[in-house]
Coordinates of C-alpha atoms in Angstrom, one line a residue:
X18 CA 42.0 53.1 -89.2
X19 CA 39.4 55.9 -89.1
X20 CA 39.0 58.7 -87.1
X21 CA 35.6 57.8 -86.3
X22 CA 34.7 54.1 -86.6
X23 CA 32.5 51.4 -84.9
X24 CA 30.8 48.6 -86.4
X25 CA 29.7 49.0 -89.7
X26 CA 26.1 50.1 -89.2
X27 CA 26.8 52.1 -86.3
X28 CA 29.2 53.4 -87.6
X29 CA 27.1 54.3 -90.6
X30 CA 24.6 55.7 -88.4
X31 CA 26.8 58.1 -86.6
X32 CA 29.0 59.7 -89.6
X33 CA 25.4 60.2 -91.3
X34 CA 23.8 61.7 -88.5
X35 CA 26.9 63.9 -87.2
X36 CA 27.5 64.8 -90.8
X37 CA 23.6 66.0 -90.9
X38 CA 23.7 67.9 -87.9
X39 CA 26.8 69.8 -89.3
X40 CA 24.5 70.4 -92.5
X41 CA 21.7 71.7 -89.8
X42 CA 24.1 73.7 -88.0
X43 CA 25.5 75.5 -90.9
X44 CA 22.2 76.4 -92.1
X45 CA 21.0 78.0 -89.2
X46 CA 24.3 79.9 -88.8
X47 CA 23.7 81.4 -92.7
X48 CA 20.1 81.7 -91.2
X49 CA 19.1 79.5 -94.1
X50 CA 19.7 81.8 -97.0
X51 CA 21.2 80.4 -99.9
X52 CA 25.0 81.7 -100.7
X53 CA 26.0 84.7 -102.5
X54 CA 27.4 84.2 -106.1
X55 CA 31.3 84.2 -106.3
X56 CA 32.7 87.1 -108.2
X57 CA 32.7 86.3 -111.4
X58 CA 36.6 86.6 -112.3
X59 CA 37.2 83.9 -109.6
X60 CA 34.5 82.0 -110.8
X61 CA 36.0 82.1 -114.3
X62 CA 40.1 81.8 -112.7
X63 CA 38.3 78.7 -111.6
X64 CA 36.3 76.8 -114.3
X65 CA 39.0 77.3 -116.6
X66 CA 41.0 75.2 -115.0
X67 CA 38.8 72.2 -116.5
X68 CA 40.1 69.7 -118.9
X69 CA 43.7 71.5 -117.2
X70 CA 46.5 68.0 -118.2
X71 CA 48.6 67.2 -115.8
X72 CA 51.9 65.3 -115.3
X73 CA 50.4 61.8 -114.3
X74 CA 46.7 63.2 -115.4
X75 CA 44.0 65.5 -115.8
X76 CA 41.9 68.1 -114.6
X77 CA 38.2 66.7 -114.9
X78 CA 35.9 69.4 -113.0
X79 CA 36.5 72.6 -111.2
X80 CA 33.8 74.1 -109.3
X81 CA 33.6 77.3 -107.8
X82 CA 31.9 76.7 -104.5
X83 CA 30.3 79.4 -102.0
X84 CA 30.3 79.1 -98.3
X85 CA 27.6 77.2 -97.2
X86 CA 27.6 75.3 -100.6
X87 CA 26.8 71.5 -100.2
X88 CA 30.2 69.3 -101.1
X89 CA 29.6 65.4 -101.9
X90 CA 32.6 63.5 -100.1
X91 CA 31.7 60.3 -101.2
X92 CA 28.5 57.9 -102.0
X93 CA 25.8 57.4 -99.6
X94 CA 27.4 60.0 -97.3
X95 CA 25.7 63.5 -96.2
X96 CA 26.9 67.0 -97.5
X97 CA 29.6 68.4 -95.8
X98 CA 29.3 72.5 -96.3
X99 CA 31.4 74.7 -97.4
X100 CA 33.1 76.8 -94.6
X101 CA 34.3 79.4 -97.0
X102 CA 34.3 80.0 -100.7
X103 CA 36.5 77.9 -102.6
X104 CA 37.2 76.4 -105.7
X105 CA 36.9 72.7 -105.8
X106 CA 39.6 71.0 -108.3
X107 CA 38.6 67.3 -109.1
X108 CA 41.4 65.4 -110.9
X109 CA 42.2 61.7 -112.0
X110 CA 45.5 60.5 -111.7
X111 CA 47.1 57.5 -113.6
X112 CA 50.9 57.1 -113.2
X113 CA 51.2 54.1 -113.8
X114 CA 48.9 51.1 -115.6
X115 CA 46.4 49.8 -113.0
X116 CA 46.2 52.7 -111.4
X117 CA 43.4 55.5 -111.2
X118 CA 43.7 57.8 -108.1
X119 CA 40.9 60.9 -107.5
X120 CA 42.3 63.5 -106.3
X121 CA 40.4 67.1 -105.1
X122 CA 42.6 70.5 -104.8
X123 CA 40.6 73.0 -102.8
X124 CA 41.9 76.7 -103.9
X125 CA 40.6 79.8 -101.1
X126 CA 40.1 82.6 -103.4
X127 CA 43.3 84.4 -104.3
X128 CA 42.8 87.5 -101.6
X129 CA 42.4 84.7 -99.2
X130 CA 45.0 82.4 -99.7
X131 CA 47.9 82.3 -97.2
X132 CA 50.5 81.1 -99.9
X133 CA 50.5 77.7 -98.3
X134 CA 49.4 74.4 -98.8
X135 CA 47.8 71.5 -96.4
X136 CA 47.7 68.1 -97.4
X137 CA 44.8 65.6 -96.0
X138 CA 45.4 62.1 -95.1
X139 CA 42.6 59.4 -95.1
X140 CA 41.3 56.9 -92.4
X141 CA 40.4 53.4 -92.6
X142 CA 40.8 52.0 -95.8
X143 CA 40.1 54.8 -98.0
X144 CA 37.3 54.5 -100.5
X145 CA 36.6 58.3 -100.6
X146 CA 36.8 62.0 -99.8
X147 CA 34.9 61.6 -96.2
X148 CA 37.8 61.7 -93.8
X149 CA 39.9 64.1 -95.7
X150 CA 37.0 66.5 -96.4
X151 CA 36.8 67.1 -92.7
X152 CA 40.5 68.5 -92.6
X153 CA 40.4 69.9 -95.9
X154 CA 37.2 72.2 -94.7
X155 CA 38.9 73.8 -91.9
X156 CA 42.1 74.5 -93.7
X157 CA 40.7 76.1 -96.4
X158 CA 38.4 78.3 -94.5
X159 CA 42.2 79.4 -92.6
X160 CA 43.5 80.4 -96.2
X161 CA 45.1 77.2 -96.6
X162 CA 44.9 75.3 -100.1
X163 CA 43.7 71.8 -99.2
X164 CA 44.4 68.5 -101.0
X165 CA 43.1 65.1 -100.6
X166 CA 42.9 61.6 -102.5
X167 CA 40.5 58.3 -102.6
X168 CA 43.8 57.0 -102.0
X169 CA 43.4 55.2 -105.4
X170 CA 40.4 53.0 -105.0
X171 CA 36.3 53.0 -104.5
X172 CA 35.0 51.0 -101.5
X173 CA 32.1 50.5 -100.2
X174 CA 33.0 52.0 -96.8
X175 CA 36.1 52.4 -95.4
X176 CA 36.9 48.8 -93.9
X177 CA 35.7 47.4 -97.2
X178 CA 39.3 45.6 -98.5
X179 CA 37.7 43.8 -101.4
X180 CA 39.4 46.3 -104.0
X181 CA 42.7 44.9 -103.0
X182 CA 42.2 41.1 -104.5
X183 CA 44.6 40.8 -107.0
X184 CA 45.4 44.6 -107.3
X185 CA 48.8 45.3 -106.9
X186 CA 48.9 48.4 -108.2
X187 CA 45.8 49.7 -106.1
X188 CA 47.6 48.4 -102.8
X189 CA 50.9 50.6 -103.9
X190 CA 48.5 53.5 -104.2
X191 CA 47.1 53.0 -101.2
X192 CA 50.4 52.5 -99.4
X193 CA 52.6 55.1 -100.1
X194 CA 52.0 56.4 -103.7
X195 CA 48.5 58.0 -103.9
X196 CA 49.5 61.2 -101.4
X197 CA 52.9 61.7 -103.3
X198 CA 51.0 62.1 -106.1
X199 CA 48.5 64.2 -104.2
X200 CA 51.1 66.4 -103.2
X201 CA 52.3 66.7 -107.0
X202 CA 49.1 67.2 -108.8
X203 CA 48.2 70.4 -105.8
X204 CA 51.4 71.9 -106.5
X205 CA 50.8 72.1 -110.2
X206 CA 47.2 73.1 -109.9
X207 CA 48.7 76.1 -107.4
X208 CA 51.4 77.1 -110.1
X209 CA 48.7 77.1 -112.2
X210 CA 46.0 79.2 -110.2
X211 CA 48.0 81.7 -108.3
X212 CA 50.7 84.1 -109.1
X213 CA 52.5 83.8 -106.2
X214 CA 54.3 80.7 -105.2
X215 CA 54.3 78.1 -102.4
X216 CA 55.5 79.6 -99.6
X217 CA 55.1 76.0 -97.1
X218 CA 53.4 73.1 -97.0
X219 CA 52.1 70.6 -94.5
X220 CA 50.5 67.1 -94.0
X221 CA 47.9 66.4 -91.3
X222 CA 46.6 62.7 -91.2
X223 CA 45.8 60.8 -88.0
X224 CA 44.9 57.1 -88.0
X225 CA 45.9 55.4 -91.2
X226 CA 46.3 58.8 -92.1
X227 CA 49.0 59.0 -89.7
X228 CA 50.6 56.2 -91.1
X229 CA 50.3 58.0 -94.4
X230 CA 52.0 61.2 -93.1
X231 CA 54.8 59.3 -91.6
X232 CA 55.4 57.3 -95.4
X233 CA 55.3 61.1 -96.6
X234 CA 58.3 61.9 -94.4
X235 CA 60.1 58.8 -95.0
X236 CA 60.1 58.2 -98.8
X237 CA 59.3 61.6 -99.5
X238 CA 60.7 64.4 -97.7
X239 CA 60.6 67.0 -100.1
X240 CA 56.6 66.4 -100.4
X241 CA 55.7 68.4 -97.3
X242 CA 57.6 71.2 -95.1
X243 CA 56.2 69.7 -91.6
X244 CA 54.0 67.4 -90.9
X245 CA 51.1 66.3 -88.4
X246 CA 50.9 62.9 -87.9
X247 CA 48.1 61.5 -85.1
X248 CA 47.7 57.7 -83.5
X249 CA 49.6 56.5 -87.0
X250 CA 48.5 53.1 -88.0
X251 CA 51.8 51.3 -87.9
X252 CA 53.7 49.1 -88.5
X253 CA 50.5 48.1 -90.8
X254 CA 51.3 44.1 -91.5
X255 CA 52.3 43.5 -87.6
X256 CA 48.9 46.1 -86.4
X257 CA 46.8 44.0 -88.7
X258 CA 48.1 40.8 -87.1
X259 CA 47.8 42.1 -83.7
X260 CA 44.0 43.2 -84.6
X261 CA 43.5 39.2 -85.4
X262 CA 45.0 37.9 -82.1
X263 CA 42.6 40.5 -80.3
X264 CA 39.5 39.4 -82.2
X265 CA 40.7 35.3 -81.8
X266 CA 41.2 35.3 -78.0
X267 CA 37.4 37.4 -77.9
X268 CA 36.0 34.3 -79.8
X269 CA 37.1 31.8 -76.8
X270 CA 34.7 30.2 -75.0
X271 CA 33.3 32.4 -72.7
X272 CA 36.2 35.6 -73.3
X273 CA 33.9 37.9 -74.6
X274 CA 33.3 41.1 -73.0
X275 CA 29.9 42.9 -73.1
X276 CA 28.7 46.2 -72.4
X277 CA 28.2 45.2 -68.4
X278 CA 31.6 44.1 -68.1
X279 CA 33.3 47.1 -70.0
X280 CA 31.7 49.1 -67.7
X281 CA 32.9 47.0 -64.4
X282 CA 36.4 47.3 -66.0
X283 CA 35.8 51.0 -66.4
X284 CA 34.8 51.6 -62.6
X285 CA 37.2 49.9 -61.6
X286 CA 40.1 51.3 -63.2
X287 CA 39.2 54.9 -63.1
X288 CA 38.4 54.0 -58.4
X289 CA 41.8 52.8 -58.9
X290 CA 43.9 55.3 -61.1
X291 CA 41.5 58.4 -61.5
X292 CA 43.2 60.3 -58.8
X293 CA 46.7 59.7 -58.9
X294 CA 47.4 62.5 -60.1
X295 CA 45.3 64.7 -57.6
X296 CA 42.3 65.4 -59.5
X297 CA 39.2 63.4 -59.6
X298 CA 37.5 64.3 -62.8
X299 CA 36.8 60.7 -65.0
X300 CA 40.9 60.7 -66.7
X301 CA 43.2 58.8 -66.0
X302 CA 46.2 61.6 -66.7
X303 CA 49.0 59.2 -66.7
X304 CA 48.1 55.6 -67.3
X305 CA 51.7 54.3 -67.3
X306 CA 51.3 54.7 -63.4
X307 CA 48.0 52.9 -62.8
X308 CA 48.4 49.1 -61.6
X309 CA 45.0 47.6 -62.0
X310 CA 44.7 44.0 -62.9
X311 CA 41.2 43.2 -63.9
X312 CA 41.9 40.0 -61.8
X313 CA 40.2 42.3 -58.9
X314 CA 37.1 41.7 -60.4
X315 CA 36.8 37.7 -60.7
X316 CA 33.9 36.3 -59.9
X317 CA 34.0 34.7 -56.1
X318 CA 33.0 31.1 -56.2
X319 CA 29.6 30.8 -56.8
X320 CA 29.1 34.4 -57.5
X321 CA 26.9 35.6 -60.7
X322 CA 26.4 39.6 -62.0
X323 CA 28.8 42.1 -61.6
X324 CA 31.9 40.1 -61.8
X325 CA 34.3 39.2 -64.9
X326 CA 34.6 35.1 -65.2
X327 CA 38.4 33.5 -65.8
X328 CA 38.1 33.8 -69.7
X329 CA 36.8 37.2 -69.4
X330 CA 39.2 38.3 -66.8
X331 CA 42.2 36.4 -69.3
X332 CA 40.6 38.6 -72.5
X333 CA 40.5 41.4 -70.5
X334 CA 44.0 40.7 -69.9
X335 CA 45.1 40.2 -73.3
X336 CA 43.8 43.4 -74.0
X337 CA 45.6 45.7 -71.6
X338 CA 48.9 43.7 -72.2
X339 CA 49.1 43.2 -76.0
X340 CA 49.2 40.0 -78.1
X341 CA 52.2 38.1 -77.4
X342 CA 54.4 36.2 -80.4
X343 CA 55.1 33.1 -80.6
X344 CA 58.4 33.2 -78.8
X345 CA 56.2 34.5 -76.1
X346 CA 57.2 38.1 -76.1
X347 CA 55.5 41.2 -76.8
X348 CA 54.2 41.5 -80.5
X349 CA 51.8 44.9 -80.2
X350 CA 51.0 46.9 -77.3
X351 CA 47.9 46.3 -75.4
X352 CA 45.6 49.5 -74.2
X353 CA 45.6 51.8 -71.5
X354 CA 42.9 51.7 -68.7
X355 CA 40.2 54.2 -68.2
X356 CA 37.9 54.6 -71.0
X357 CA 36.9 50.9 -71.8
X358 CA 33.2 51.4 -71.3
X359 CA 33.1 54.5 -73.0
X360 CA 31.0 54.8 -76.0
X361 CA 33.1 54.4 -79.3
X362 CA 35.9 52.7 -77.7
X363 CA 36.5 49.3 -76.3
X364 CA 33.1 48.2 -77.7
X365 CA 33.0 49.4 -80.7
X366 CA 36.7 48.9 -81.7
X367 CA 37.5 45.6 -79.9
X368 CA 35.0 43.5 -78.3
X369 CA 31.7 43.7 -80.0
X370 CA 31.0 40.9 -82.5
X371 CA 31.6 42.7 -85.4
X372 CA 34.2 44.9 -83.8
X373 CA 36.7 47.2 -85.7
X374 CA 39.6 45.0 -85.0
X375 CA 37.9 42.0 -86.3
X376 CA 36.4 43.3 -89.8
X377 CA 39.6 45.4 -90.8
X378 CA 41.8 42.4 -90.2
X379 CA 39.4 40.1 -91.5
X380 CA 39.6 42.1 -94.9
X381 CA 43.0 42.4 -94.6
X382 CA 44.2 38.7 -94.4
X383 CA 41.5 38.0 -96.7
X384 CA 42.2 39.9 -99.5
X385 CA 45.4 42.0 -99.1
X386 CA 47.4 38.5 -98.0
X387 CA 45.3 35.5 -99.2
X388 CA 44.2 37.1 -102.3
X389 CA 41.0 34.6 -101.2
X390 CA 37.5 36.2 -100.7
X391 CA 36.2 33.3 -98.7
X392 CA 39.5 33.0 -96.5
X393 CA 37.5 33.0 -92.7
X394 CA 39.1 34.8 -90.3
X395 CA 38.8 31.4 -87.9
X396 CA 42.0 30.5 -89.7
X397 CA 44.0 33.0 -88.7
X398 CA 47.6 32.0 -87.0
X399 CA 49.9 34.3 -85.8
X400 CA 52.8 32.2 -85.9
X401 CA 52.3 31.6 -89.9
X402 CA 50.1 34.8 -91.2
X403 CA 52.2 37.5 -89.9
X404 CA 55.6 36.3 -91.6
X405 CA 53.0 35.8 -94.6
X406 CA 52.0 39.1 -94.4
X407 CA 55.2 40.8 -93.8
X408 CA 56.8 39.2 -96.7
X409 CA 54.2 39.8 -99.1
X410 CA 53.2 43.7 -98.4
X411 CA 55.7 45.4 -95.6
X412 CA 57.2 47.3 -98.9
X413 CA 54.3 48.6 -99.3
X414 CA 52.0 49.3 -96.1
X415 CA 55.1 49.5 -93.3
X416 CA 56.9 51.9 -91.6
X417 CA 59.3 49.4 -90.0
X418 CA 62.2 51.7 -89.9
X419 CA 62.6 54.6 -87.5
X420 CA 65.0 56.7 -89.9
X421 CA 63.6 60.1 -90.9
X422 CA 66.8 62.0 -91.4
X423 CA 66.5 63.0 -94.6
X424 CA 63.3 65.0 -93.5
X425 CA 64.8 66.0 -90.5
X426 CA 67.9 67.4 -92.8
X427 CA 66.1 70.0 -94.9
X428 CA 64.2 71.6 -91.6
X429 CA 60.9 69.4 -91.6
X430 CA 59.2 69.4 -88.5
X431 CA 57.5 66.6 -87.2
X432 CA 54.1 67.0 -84.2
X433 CA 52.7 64.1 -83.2
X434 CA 49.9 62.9 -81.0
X435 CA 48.1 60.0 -79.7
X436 CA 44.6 59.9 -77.3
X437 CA 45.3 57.9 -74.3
X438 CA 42.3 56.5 -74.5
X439 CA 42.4 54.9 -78.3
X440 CA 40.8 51.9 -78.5
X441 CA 42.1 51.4 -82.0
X442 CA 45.6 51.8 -82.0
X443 CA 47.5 50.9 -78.6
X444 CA 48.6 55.0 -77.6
X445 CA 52.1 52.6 -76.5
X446 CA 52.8 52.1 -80.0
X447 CA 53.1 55.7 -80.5
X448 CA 55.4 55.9 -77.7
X449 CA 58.0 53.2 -79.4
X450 CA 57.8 54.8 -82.5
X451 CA 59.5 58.6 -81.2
X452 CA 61.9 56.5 -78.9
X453 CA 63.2 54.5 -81.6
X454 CA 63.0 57.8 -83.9
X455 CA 65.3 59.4 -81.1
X456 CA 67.5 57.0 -80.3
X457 CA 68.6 56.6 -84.3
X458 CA 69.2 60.4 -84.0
X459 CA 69.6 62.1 -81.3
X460 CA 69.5 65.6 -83.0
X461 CA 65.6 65.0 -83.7
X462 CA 65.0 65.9 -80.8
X463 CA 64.6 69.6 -82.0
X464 CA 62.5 68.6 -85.0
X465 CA 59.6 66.1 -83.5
X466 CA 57.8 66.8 -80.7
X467 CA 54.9 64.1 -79.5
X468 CA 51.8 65.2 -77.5
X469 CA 49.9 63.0 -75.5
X470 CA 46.3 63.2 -74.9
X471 CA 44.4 61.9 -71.2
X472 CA 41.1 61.4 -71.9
X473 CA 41.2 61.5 -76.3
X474 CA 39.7 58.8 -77.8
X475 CA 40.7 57.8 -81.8
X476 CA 41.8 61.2 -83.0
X477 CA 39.3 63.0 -81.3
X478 CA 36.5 62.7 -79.1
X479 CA 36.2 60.7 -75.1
X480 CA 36.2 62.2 -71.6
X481 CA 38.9 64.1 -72.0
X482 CA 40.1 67.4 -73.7
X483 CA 40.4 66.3 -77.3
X484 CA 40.0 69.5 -79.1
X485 CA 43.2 71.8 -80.0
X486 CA 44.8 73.7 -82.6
X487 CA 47.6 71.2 -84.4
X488 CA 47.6 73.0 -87.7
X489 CA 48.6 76.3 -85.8
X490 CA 51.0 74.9 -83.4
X491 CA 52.8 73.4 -86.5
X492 CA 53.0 76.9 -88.6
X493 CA 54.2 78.7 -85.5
X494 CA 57.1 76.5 -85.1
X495 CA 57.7 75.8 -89.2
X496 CA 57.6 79.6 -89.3
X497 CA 61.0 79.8 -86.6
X498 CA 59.2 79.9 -83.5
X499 CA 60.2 77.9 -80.5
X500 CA 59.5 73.7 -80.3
X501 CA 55.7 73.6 -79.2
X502 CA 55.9 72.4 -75.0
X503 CA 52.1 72.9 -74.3
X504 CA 49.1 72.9 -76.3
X505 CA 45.7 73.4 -74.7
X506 CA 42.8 70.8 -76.2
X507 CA 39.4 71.5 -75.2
X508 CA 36.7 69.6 -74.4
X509 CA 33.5 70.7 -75.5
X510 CA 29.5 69.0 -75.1
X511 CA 29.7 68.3 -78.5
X512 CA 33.5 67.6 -79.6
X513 CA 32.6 67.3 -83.5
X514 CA 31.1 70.7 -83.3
X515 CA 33.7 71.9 -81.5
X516 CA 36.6 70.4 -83.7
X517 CA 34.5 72.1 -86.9
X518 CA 33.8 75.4 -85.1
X519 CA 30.3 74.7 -84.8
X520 CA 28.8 76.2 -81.9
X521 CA 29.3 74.0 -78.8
X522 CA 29.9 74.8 -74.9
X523 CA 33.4 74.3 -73.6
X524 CA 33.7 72.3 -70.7
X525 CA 37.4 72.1 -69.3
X526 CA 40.6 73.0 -70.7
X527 CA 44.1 71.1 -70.1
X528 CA 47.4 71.1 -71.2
X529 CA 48.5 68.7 -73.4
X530 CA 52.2 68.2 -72.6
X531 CA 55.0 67.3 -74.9
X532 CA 56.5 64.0 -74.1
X533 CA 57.3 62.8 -71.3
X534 CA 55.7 65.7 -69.7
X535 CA 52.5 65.1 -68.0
X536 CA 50.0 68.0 -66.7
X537 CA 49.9 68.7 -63.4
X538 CA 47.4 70.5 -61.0
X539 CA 48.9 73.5 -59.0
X540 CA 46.5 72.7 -56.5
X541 CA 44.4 75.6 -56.2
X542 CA 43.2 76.7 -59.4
X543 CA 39.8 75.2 -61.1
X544 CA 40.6 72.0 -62.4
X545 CA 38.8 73.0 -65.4
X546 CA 41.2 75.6 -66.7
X547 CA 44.7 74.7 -68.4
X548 CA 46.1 77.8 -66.4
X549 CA 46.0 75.8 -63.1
X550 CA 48.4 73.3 -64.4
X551 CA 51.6 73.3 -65.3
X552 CA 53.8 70.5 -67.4
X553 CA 56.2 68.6 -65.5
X554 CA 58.0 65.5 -66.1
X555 CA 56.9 62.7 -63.8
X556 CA 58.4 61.9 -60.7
X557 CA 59.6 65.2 -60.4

């Protein structure tokens, strides 16, 4: 899933417009002047990297690029500018028939570069450099070199599945191969560009990107050094089917949930939860504690308006407490409370129409599982499509299996986190995953650390702080330094901005607590500043 999605068009309409007013910002900020040159010798170091072969492929373009320079991440999609000089490295990679990945290799200049490398993982399904771009420009502007991949296949936006029909190869690419292959092709175009060697690398993904960073880790642990893995999209084939349940039940007679009844269920948990943990200020800090049933809000007999009906109050139901098998037990996590009537959550993920949920697991049955482009999602059934899909594509899309030992046993480091308020992928999920991780071995506990985050929406943005330094917290501790316990997000007016170091005012500051630490108020500090809380485990 994507870091920032909705439905298609509004989702469309957002990443154009936020990408734009990025474009606006950094021209003001360069007061509108164009770039200086790049020296020539790094210019030169640069283009002659062109035509460069490759194990797997070739070199096909290498730009040198000066800050403020417009970079294309994919068609029909705004410049993204350059936050520092760089040279861009645009490669095709073929290792095996039926396969054609794109991947870039973003090089600081060689007085710039930190001798480490940061891999980008994508979101949604893919389809091009958008979502990577985004982490690729802030690493390289911190000396990092930056890779990134179309994970091995054009779309025409990134919950457009039709490139999987009968395309094996592309699904493999797109499942685990296409970043191993990123990896590969960055650290041969860094051998080649730099005199000194690799001195680390990491992988920063969240989404399906976290799902890619966690495949890194499993199947190869030798790819990256430590690695940053946010809301991960996983398992993929059980997710997917979960995402069809969610949609089904909203298509019920009377279940679905508009924008006035998102909002009563938002009211109404926050008046029930907000304050539990002493502060009232629109987050629900710890949602595991809050006990709201939206059967509180069922219509009287006789009553109209502001009330949820029995279907809406059962679809409101399903959603908090997860699809359940057929067996009648818990298949997925449902979501947490708190944030269903913000903008670019509940709505836009699960209950509009054309919701999230419903298009990327319509395209997924349809054409990952079927192999049927008029397959309608009205066919779905859980009891017959989910073996389906597990059988035919867990080899390829799933982690299933909590083992990361191997990773763990050279020193890799693993940080994750997950926004309480995700709408896309149940926070819960995230929760099972390092439990299971743990309990297969102990001794991680000194490698992975999981943060999460009151208030975050999908990767970033919602009422909360949302907003904090990952990449750095990772180097510190890959570097020797002690197991992060506290990271302070920020949120700002404008989170984009603020995430791309854009100007934009910050409002509040928290800790975000390693797991299952929770922040808490000292009571007589501002409630706005992380130093008036400290991180204590609940209940204590």
């Amino acid at each position: 899933m994507d870091e920032f999605a909705g439905s298609a068009q509004e989702m469309k309409a957002i990443r154009f417009a936020s990408l734009s007013a990025i474009a606006l910002a950094a021209g003001s900020a360069t007061g509108g002047a164009p770039a200086a040159a790049a020296p020539r010798q790094q210019a030169d170091s640069c283009t002659a990297l062109t035509g460069r072969a490759l194990a797997n492929g070739k070199i096909e373009a290498a730009t040198p690029l000066t800050i403020g320079a417009t970079v294309d991440t994919g068609p029909g999609m705004p410049g993204l500018p350059a936050a520092a000089p760089f040279c861009r490295v645009q490669a095709v990679m073929t290792p095996v028939p039926g396969s054609s990945i794109k991947v870039e290799v973003w090089l600081p200049p060689q007085a710039a570069w930190n001798g480490k490398l940061m891999g980008a993982g994508n979101g949604g399904f893919g389809a091009n450099l958008g979502i990577p771009a985004l982490l690729m420009r802030g690493a390289v502007a911190r000396g990092y070199a930056s890779v990134g991949s179309d994970m091995g296949h054009f779309g025409k936006s990134d919950v457009d599945g039709s490139w999987a029909l009968n395309a094996p190869e592309k699904i493999r690419d797109y499942g685990w191969r296409a970043n191993h292959i990123a990896a590969q092709t960055a650290k041969q175009v860094i051998a080649a560009y730099y005199p000194a060697p690799l001195a680390a690398s990491y992988f920063h993904g969240c989404s399906d990107g976290g799902r890619q960073a966690l495949m890194e880790a499993q199947r190869f642990p030798d790819d990256y050094d430590a690695i940053i893995a946010g809301a991960p999209a996983i398992p993929w084939t059980r997710m997917a089917s979960a995402f069809a349940s969610n949609a089904q039940v909203l298509r019920q007679p009377g279940a679905a949930l508009g924008s006035t009844q998102l909002k009563l269920l938002q009211t109404a948990s926050l008046a029930k939860c907000d304050k539990l943990d002493g502060v009232a200020d629109g987050v629900i800090e710890n949602p595991r504690l809050c006990r709201f049933d939206p059967a509180e809000l069922q219509c009287k007999p006789g009553a109209t308006g502001e009330c949820l009906t029995p279907p809406q109050v059962a679809s409101a139901r399903h959603l908090y407490q997860g699809p359940k098998g057929p067996d009648g037990k818990s298949f997925y996590p449902g979501f947490a409370p708190g944030a269903e009537g913000e903008p670019g959550t509940w709505g836009m993920w699960l209950t509009a129409a054309d919701s999230q949920h419903a298009k990327f697991s319509g395209e997924f049955f349809r054409y990952f599982v079927h192999s049927d482009a008029e397959w309608p999602a009205s066919r779905f059934n859980l009891a017959s499509d989910y073996p389906l899909a597990r059988a035919k594509l867990s080899k390829e899309l799933d982690i299933e299996s909590a083992d990361l030992k191997a990773f763990f046993r050279r020193g890799g480091k693993l940080l994750m986190y997950h926004g309480w308020q995700d709408a896309a992928i149940p926070p819960e999920n995230t929760i099972g995953f390092v439990g299971r991780v743990l309990a297969a071995d102990p001794a991680a506990r000194d490698r992975i650390r999981l943060f999460m985050a009151p208030g975050m929406s999908h990767c970033m943005a919602g009422p909360g702080p949302n907003v904090f330094d990952a990449l750095g917290t990772l180097d510190a501790w890959h570097k020797g330094g002690p197991a992060p316990e506290r990271i302070v997000a920020t949120k700002f007016d404008n989170d984009l901005f603020g995430y791309l170091g854009f100007p934009a005012k910050a409002q509040r500051t928290r800790p975000l607590c390693a797991w299952p630490k929770v922040a808490r108020w000292d009571g007589k500090g501002s409630t706005d500043e992380a130093a008036s809380f400290t991180c204590e485990v609940p209940g204590k």
